[in-house]
Short mmCIF file of C-alpha atoms in Angstrom, two decimals:
data_model
loop_
_atom_site.label_atom_id
_atom_site.label_comp_id
_atom_site.label_asym_id
_atom_site.label_seq_id
_atom_site.Cartn_x
_atom_site.Cartn_y
_atom_site.Cartn_z
CA MET A 584 72.56 107.66 83.06
CA ARG A 585 74.94 105.28 84.83
CA SER A 586 78.40 105.02 83.28
CA LEU A 587 81.74 103.56 84.38
CA ILE A 588 84.52 106.12 84.41
CA ASP A 589 86.60 105.11 87.42
CA ILE A 590 86.84 101.78 89.25
CA SER A 591 85.66 103.51 92.45
CA ASP A 592 82.33 104.11 90.75
CA LEU A 593 81.54 100.52 91.73
CA SER A 594 80.93 99.45 95.31
CA VAL A 595 82.57 96.33 96.72
CA ARG A 596 79.19 94.63 96.50
CA GLU A 597 78.91 95.52 92.81
CA LEU A 598 82.43 94.25 92.15
CA ASP A 599 81.53 90.95 93.77
CA GLU A 600 78.31 90.76 91.72
CA LEU A 601 80.17 91.40 88.46
CA ILE A 602 82.70 88.70 89.26
CA ALA A 603 79.88 86.28 90.12
CA THR A 604 78.17 87.07 86.80
CA ALA A 605 81.45 86.59 84.90
CA ASP A 606 81.98 83.22 86.62
CA ASP A 607 78.47 82.19 85.59
CA ILE A 608 79.10 83.31 82.01
CA ILE A 609 82.23 81.16 81.91
CA ALA A 610 80.34 78.17 83.29
CA ASN A 611 77.15 78.65 81.23
CA PRO A 612 77.91 80.55 78.00
CA ASP A 613 74.75 79.42 76.19
CA LYS A 614 72.61 80.99 78.91
CA TYR A 615 73.80 84.44 77.78
CA ALA A 616 74.00 83.88 74.02
CA GLU A 617 71.09 86.22 73.20
CA SER A 618 71.13 88.51 76.23
CA CYS A 619 71.94 91.58 74.11
CA LYS A 620 69.89 90.72 71.04
CA ARG A 621 69.05 93.90 69.05
CA LYS A 622 71.48 95.94 71.18
CA LYS A 623 74.44 97.82 69.70
CA LEU A 624 77.81 98.64 71.25
CA ALA A 625 79.79 101.57 69.82
CA THR A 626 83.55 101.22 70.28
CA LEU A 627 85.04 104.71 69.97
CA PHE A 628 88.80 104.21 70.08
CA PHE A 629 90.77 107.40 69.51
CA GLU A 630 94.10 105.62 70.06
CA PRO A 631 95.40 102.14 69.21
CA SER A 632 94.21 99.09 71.12
CA THR A 633 94.15 95.35 70.49
CA ARG A 634 92.93 93.44 73.56
CA THR A 635 90.59 96.07 74.98
CA ARG A 636 88.78 96.90 71.73
CA LEU A 637 88.55 93.34 70.45
CA SER A 638 87.48 91.93 73.82
CA PHE A 639 84.67 94.50 74.01
CA GLU A 640 83.58 93.62 70.48
CA ALA A 641 83.84 89.86 71.07
CA ALA A 642 81.91 90.25 74.33
CA MET A 643 79.02 92.07 72.65
CA LEU A 644 78.89 89.69 69.70
CA GLU A 645 78.86 86.63 71.97
CA LEU A 646 76.00 88.20 73.92
CA GLY A 647 73.98 88.33 70.70
CA GLY A 648 74.45 92.05 70.07
CA SER A 649 76.17 93.97 67.29
CA VAL A 650 79.08 96.42 67.13
CA ILE A 651 79.75 99.71 65.36
CA GLY A 652 82.61 102.15 65.81
CA PHE A 653 86.14 103.10 64.79
CA SER A 654 89.65 102.10 65.84
CA GLU A 655 91.58 105.33 65.39
CA ALA A 656 90.87 109.06 65.61
CA ASN A 657 91.67 109.63 61.93
CA SER A 658 88.70 107.46 60.95
CA SER A 659 86.28 109.68 62.88
CA SER A 660 85.07 113.27 62.72
CA ALA A 661 87.61 114.08 65.44
CA ALA A 662 90.03 114.47 62.52
CA LYS A 663 87.82 117.37 61.40
CA GLY A 664 87.82 118.93 64.85
CA GLU A 665 84.60 117.51 66.30
CA SER A 666 84.44 117.67 70.10
CA VAL A 667 84.18 114.61 72.34
CA ALA A 668 80.85 115.88 73.66
CA ASP A 669 79.35 116.22 70.16
CA THR A 670 80.65 112.78 69.18
CA ALA A 671 79.01 111.24 72.24
CA LYS A 672 75.70 113.00 71.62
CA VAL A 673 75.55 111.81 68.02
CA ILE A 674 76.66 108.23 68.70
CA SER A 675 73.94 107.99 71.37
CA PHE A 676 71.44 108.07 68.50
CA TYR A 677 73.01 104.98 66.94
CA ALA A 678 74.06 102.74 69.84
CA ASP A 679 72.77 101.50 73.19
CA ILE A 680 76.13 101.67 74.99
CA ILE A 681 79.54 103.21 74.28
CA ALA A 682 83.07 102.05 75.08
CA MET A 683 85.58 104.87 74.62
CA ARG A 684 89.39 105.02 74.64
CA HIS A 685 90.99 108.43 74.32
CA PRO A 686 94.51 109.85 74.81
CA LYS A 687 93.18 112.85 76.76
CA GLU A 688 92.50 112.36 80.47
CA GLY A 689 88.86 112.96 81.33
CA ALA A 690 87.52 112.48 77.79
CA PRO A 691 85.22 109.55 78.70
CA TYR A 692 83.85 111.61 81.60
CA VAL A 693 83.02 114.44 79.19
CA ALA A 694 81.38 111.89 76.90
CA SER A 695 79.33 110.46 79.77
CA LYS A 696 77.99 113.93 80.60
CA ALA A 697 76.87 114.45 77.00
CA ALA A 698 75.67 110.96 76.03
CA THR A 699 72.18 109.60 76.60
CA VAL A 700 73.47 106.01 76.82
CA PRO A 701 75.98 104.42 79.24
CA VAL A 702 79.65 105.21 78.58
CA ILE A 703 82.46 102.85 79.60
CA ASN A 704 85.93 104.28 80.01
CA ALA A 705 88.22 101.96 78.03
CA GLY A 706 91.29 103.99 78.99
CA ASP A 707 91.93 107.74 79.05
CA GLY A 708 95.60 108.57 78.65
CA GLY A 709 97.61 107.78 81.77
CA HIS A 710 94.57 108.27 83.96
CA CYS A 711 92.11 105.38 84.42
CA HIS A 712 91.36 102.01 82.87
CA PRO A 713 88.53 100.52 84.97
CA THR A 714 87.71 97.53 82.76
CA GLN A 715 91.33 96.40 82.91
CA THR A 716 90.99 96.57 86.68
CA LEU A 717 87.85 94.45 86.52
CA THR A 718 89.83 91.99 84.39
CA ASP A 719 92.62 91.97 86.98
CA LEU A 720 90.16 91.42 89.83
CA LEU A 721 88.45 88.52 88.09
CA THR A 722 91.85 86.93 87.41
CA ILE A 723 93.01 87.35 91.00
CA HIS A 724 89.76 85.86 92.28
CA ARG A 725 89.92 82.89 89.92
CA GLU A 726 93.60 82.24 90.70
CA GLN A 727 93.67 82.89 94.45
CA GLY A 728 90.00 82.50 95.40
CA ARG A 729 89.93 85.66 97.50
CA PHE A 730 90.79 89.36 97.71
CA ASP A 731 91.61 89.66 101.40
CA ASN A 732 94.97 89.04 103.11
CA LEU A 733 97.06 89.19 99.94
CA THR A 734 100.54 90.59 99.39
CA VAL A 735 100.55 92.19 95.96
CA GLY A 736 103.67 93.40 94.20
CA PHE A 737 103.47 96.04 91.47
CA CYS A 738 106.56 96.16 89.28
CA GLY A 739 107.74 98.54 86.57
CA ASP A 740 106.06 101.79 85.58
CA LEU A 741 104.07 102.81 88.65
CA LYS A 742 104.08 106.52 87.73
CA TYR A 743 102.31 106.44 84.38
CA GLY A 744 100.67 103.00 84.68
CA ARG A 745 96.93 103.70 84.80
CA THR A 746 96.25 99.99 85.34
CA VAL A 747 98.37 100.06 88.50
CA HIS A 748 96.59 103.15 89.85
CA SER A 749 93.15 101.65 89.31
CA LEU A 750 94.03 98.22 90.74
CA ILE A 751 95.57 99.73 93.87
CA THR A 752 92.40 101.78 94.36
CA ALA A 753 90.21 98.69 93.98
CA LEU A 754 92.27 96.36 96.17
CA SER A 755 92.60 98.98 98.92
CA ARG A 756 88.95 98.35 99.77
CA TYR A 757 89.62 94.81 100.98
CA GLU A 758 90.95 93.71 104.37
CA GLY A 759 94.49 92.60 105.09
CA MET A 760 96.11 93.90 101.90
CA LYS A 761 99.83 94.61 101.67
CA PHE A 762 101.43 96.35 98.69
CA VAL A 763 105.03 96.04 97.54
CA LEU A 764 105.90 98.86 95.11
CA ILE A 765 108.83 97.89 92.86
CA SER A 766 110.11 100.58 90.53
CA PRO A 767 113.04 102.85 89.71
CA GLU A 768 112.99 106.18 91.56
CA GLU A 769 111.87 107.95 88.38
CA LEU A 770 108.73 105.80 88.07
CA LYS A 771 107.52 105.61 91.66
CA LEU A 772 103.83 105.56 92.49
CA PRO A 773 102.44 109.13 92.49
CA SER A 774 102.32 110.66 95.95
CA TYR A 775 98.62 111.52 95.70
CA ILE A 776 97.71 107.84 95.29
CA LYS A 777 99.86 106.88 98.25
CA LYS A 778 98.28 109.62 100.35
CA ASP A 779 94.66 109.50 99.19
CA VAL A 780 94.36 105.72 98.82
CA VAL A 781 97.11 103.66 100.45
CA LYS A 782 97.85 105.74 103.54
CA LYS A 783 94.25 106.85 104.00
CA LYS A 784 93.17 103.21 104.17
CA GLY A 785 96.01 102.34 106.54
CA ILE A 786 97.40 99.76 104.13
CA GLU A 787 100.86 98.39 104.83
CA TYR A 788 103.26 99.03 101.95
CA VAL A 789 106.95 98.99 101.13
CA GLN A 790 108.88 100.59 98.29
CA THR A 791 111.90 98.96 96.70
CA THR A 792 113.93 99.01 93.51
CA ASP A 793 114.86 95.30 93.64
CA ILE A 794 112.35 92.64 92.57
CA GLU A 795 114.51 89.72 93.72
CA ASP A 796 114.54 90.95 97.32
CA CYS A 797 110.76 90.64 97.66
CA ILE A 798 109.47 88.12 95.10
CA GLY A 799 109.36 85.31 97.66
CA ASP A 800 106.82 87.24 99.79
CA LEU A 801 104.27 87.87 97.02
CA ASP A 802 100.91 86.23 96.36
CA ILE A 803 100.42 88.34 93.22
CA LEU A 804 103.08 89.94 91.01
CA TYR A 805 101.64 92.57 88.70
CA MET A 806 104.19 93.30 85.97
CA THR A 807 103.95 96.36 83.72
CA ARG A 808 105.89 97.56 80.72
CA ILE A 809 107.80 100.83 80.68
CA GLN A 810 105.51 102.91 78.46
CA GLY A 811 107.54 104.77 75.87
CA GLU A 812 104.51 106.75 74.71
CA ARG A 813 104.19 108.41 78.15
CA PHE A 814 107.76 109.80 78.17
CA SER A 815 108.68 113.23 76.87
CA SER A 816 112.36 112.17 76.68
CA ARG A 817 113.28 109.14 74.59
CA ASP A 818 116.68 108.96 76.28
CA GLU A 819 115.02 108.57 79.67
CA PHE A 820 112.76 105.82 78.28
CA LEU A 821 115.68 103.90 76.79
CA ARG A 822 117.59 104.14 80.06
CA LEU A 823 114.72 102.62 82.06
CA ARG A 824 113.23 100.23 79.48
CA ASP A 825 115.14 97.08 80.48
CA ARG A 826 115.21 97.69 84.22
CA TYR A 827 112.94 94.76 85.15
CA ILE A 828 112.81 91.49 83.21
CA LEU A 829 111.07 88.53 84.87
CA THR A 830 112.77 85.22 84.04
CA PRO A 831 112.37 81.59 85.15
CA GLU A 832 115.55 82.03 87.18
CA LYS A 833 114.00 84.83 89.22
CA MET A 834 110.81 82.78 89.70
CA VAL A 835 112.75 80.09 91.61
CA SER A 836 112.32 82.14 94.81
CA ALA A 837 108.58 82.76 94.26
CA LYS A 838 105.77 80.90 96.02
CA PRO A 839 104.46 77.84 94.14
CA ASP A 840 100.99 79.42 93.92
CA MET A 841 102.03 82.99 93.19
CA ALA A 842 100.15 84.47 90.21
CA VAL A 843 101.95 86.63 87.64
CA LEU A 844 99.67 89.16 85.98
CA HIS A 845 100.35 91.67 83.22
CA PRO A 846 97.85 93.99 81.48
CA LEU A 847 99.67 93.46 78.16
CA PRO A 848 101.09 94.23 75.70
CA ARG A 849 104.30 92.66 76.88
CA VAL A 850 107.54 93.90 75.37
CA ASN A 851 110.48 92.21 77.12
CA GLU A 852 109.62 92.57 80.82
CA ILE A 853 108.47 88.93 81.02
CA SER A 854 110.59 86.30 79.29
CA VAL A 855 108.67 84.07 76.88
CA ARG A 856 110.37 81.17 78.66
CA LEU A 857 107.98 81.83 81.54
CA ASP A 858 104.81 81.28 79.47
CA ASP A 859 104.55 77.57 80.30
CA ASP A 860 104.89 78.16 84.05
CA PRO A 861 101.45 77.54 85.64
CA ARG A 862 101.97 80.71 87.66
CA ALA A 863 102.00 82.77 84.45
CA CYS A 864 98.41 84.03 84.33
CA TYR A 865 98.65 86.90 81.86
CA LEU A 866 97.21 85.03 78.87
CA ARG A 867 94.32 83.67 80.97
CA GLN A 868 93.96 87.23 82.21
CA ALA A 869 93.43 88.50 78.65
CA LEU A 870 90.66 85.94 78.16
CA ASN A 871 89.07 86.95 81.46
CA GLY A 872 88.78 90.47 80.04
CA LYS A 873 86.13 89.29 77.62
CA TYR A 874 84.06 87.66 80.33
CA ILE A 875 84.11 90.57 82.76
CA ARG A 876 83.26 93.01 79.98
CA LYS A 877 80.26 90.85 79.15
CA ALA A 878 79.15 91.11 82.77
CA LEU A 879 79.64 94.90 82.76
CA ILE A 880 77.73 95.41 79.51
CA LEU A 881 74.82 93.40 80.90
CA LYS A 882 74.82 95.40 84.14
CA LEU A 883 74.89 98.85 82.55
CA LEU A 884 72.28 97.99 79.89
CA ALA A 885 69.98 96.58 82.57
CA GLU A 886 70.33 99.74 84.65
CA ALA A 887 69.73 101.93 81.58
CA GLU A 888 66.53 100.00 80.87
CA GLU A 889 65.48 100.49 84.48
CA GLU A 890 65.99 104.24 84.17
CA LYS A 891 63.92 104.39 80.98
CA LYS A 892 61.18 102.33 82.56
CA ASN A 893 61.01 104.52 85.66
CA GLY A 894 61.37 107.71 83.68
CA LYS A 895 63.93 109.22 86.05
CA PRO A 896 67.61 108.85 87.00
CA ARG A 897 68.62 106.49 89.75
CA ILE A 898 68.84 108.27 93.10
CA HIS A 899 71.56 108.09 95.70
CA ASN A 900 71.71 104.86 97.61
CA GLU A 901 74.82 104.41 99.76
CA GLU A 902 74.63 100.61 99.68
CA HIS A 903 74.35 100.60 95.89
CA CYS A 904 76.56 103.58 95.08
CA CYS A 905 79.55 103.34 97.31
CA ASP A 906 81.20 102.17 100.50
CA GLU A 907 81.37 105.07 102.95
CA HIS A 908 81.04 107.28 99.88
CA THR A 909 84.27 105.94 98.35
CA GLY A 910 82.40 105.91 95.06
CA CYS A 911 81.64 109.61 95.32
CA ILE A 912 83.83 112.53 94.29
CA MET A 913 84.60 113.63 97.83
CA GLY A 914 84.77 110.14 99.26
CA ASN A 915 88.40 109.63 98.31
CA GLY A 916 89.38 113.13 97.35
CA PHE A 917 89.64 112.31 93.68
CA GLY A 918 88.05 110.31 90.91
CA SER A 919 84.62 108.71 90.80
CA ARG A 920 82.76 111.29 88.79
CA ILE A 921 79.71 109.03 88.75
CA GLY A 922 78.98 110.47 92.18
CA GLU A 923 77.66 113.57 90.46
CA GLU A 924 74.89 111.55 88.83
CA ILE A 925 74.05 109.15 91.68
CA CYS A 926 75.11 110.68 94.97
CA ARG A 927 73.12 113.89 95.46
CA GLU A 928 74.51 114.23 99.00
CA THR A 929 78.13 114.66 97.92
CA PRO A 930 79.74 117.19 100.31
CA GLY A 931 82.29 119.84 99.44
CA GLU A 932 82.48 122.67 97.00
CA LYS A 933 83.59 123.18 93.43
CA LEU A 934 85.26 126.02 91.60
CA VAL A 935 84.13 126.67 88.03
CA ASN A 936 86.50 128.61 85.77
CA VAL A 937 88.43 129.93 88.77
CA ILE A 938 91.47 127.67 88.42
CA LYS A 939 92.89 126.76 85.01
CA CYS A 940 94.04 123.14 84.69
CA ASP A 941 97.64 123.22 83.49
CA ASN A 942 97.88 119.51 82.69
CA PRO A 943 98.55 119.30 78.92
CA ALA A 944 97.10 115.76 78.91
CA CYS A 945 93.76 116.95 80.34
CA ILE A 946 90.74 117.07 78.04
CA THR A 947 90.28 120.75 78.99
CA SER A 948 93.35 121.53 76.86
CA THR A 949 91.50 120.63 73.66
CA GLU A 950 87.75 120.37 74.24
CA GLN A 951 85.69 123.29 72.98
CA GLU A 952 84.13 125.57 75.62
CA LEU A 953 84.70 123.09 78.44
CA ASP A 954 84.55 124.57 81.92
CA ASP A 955 87.55 124.15 84.19
CA ILE A 956 86.00 122.50 87.25
CA PHE A 957 87.93 121.77 90.44
CA ARG A 958 86.50 120.03 93.50
CA LEU A 959 87.72 120.57 97.03
CA ALA A 960 89.76 117.55 98.13
CA ASP A 961 91.46 118.77 101.32
CA PRO A 962 89.94 121.83 103.05
CA GLU A 963 92.84 122.22 105.50
CA GLN A 964 95.42 122.47 102.73
CA HIS A 965 93.06 124.31 100.35
CA LEU A 966 93.70 121.49 97.89
CA TYR A 967 91.47 121.09 94.85
CA ARG A 968 91.51 118.48 92.08
CA CYS A 969 90.43 118.78 88.48
CA VAL A 970 87.33 116.63 87.95
CA TYR A 971 88.63 115.47 84.58
CA CYS A 972 92.26 114.49 85.19
CA GLU A 973 92.66 114.79 89.01
CA LYS A 974 95.46 117.33 88.66
CA LYS A 975 95.87 119.06 92.00
CA ALA A 976 95.81 122.81 92.59
CA PHE A 977 95.98 124.95 95.71
CA TYR A 978 93.55 127.82 96.10
CA ASP A 979 92.86 129.82 99.25
CA LYS A 980 89.55 131.54 98.62
CA ASP A 981 89.79 133.68 101.76
CA ALA A 982 93.27 134.89 100.87
CA GLU A 983 92.13 135.76 97.34
CA GLN A 984 89.23 137.81 98.72
CA LYS A 985 91.61 139.81 100.93
#
């Protein structure tokens, strides 16, 4: 069953198709008013959310469907100790598609393996948030009219910001991209993303701690908040919280058509005095989230119906599945678990219950009887990555055997 766990699960062609569908939904809303009649979306939100949960629910309702679900873990059987896998199995009896947010990295992937309906990752800890990336892509396309030859600045929390990680992965597949990474040293982009995505694709990038030095070069400025919930030390959070605040004064040096995006919620990193600037796109961006989620729901339900009709899972098709296997587990060295269902030619090996994932945020730390599975990412360095959270581990099988 096709699900969306990571943005790389979608090929460039599929991204373009989703954006085209969203544009058509915006232009012709009545055309889609009953597209999901008699279909149910289950929103399983194990941690707080406003925009993501409500935009999913609004999207389904405006498509003529209905919504069931919960908005916090305490309102579900998770409070009694029920596993993610069991929850997904049971909810599959009641709904046609699931949107799940969970604080543990890899939880939506576990759900997708257990469910008999499509599962959409609505955010798993500090890991992935693919529908926010789709929202970002639709906004960039509607504001700039293209994805190629753009200089994109990412500012703020680049270490824990799952929206940043996913958007960099998505944009790296287009030609002529340049990234400007603006953050304090403590919140720099993780090295594995720079190595496995940015450097691997040969994308030009610069790192800086000063937003004013580079704002005049940007076509897109992607602001993020410093996420207090991701810090183990409150003192460290308070020290970094006010590092970057975008004001009208700083925007004087920016291009007249630069677009300012933000995944929201905003705390104080963008002054409210900027809201009336036509370059401030973050509120339009929030609205775009509803439209792109409509397009995604329609796509996954249509593919699920196709599977039921044919009586078998969809088979590997490079043109449909990925670009040079970037949508497969081994294509980029991490992520894209959907490759296990679609791409039956995925190379490489996996280790089951040989390496223990030591990431406390990984779903393996809490899920009952869940195998620790690591896939080979770099044979030369004997580097493996956890299929749930992408935590890296080194394991030399030959040395162990000696």
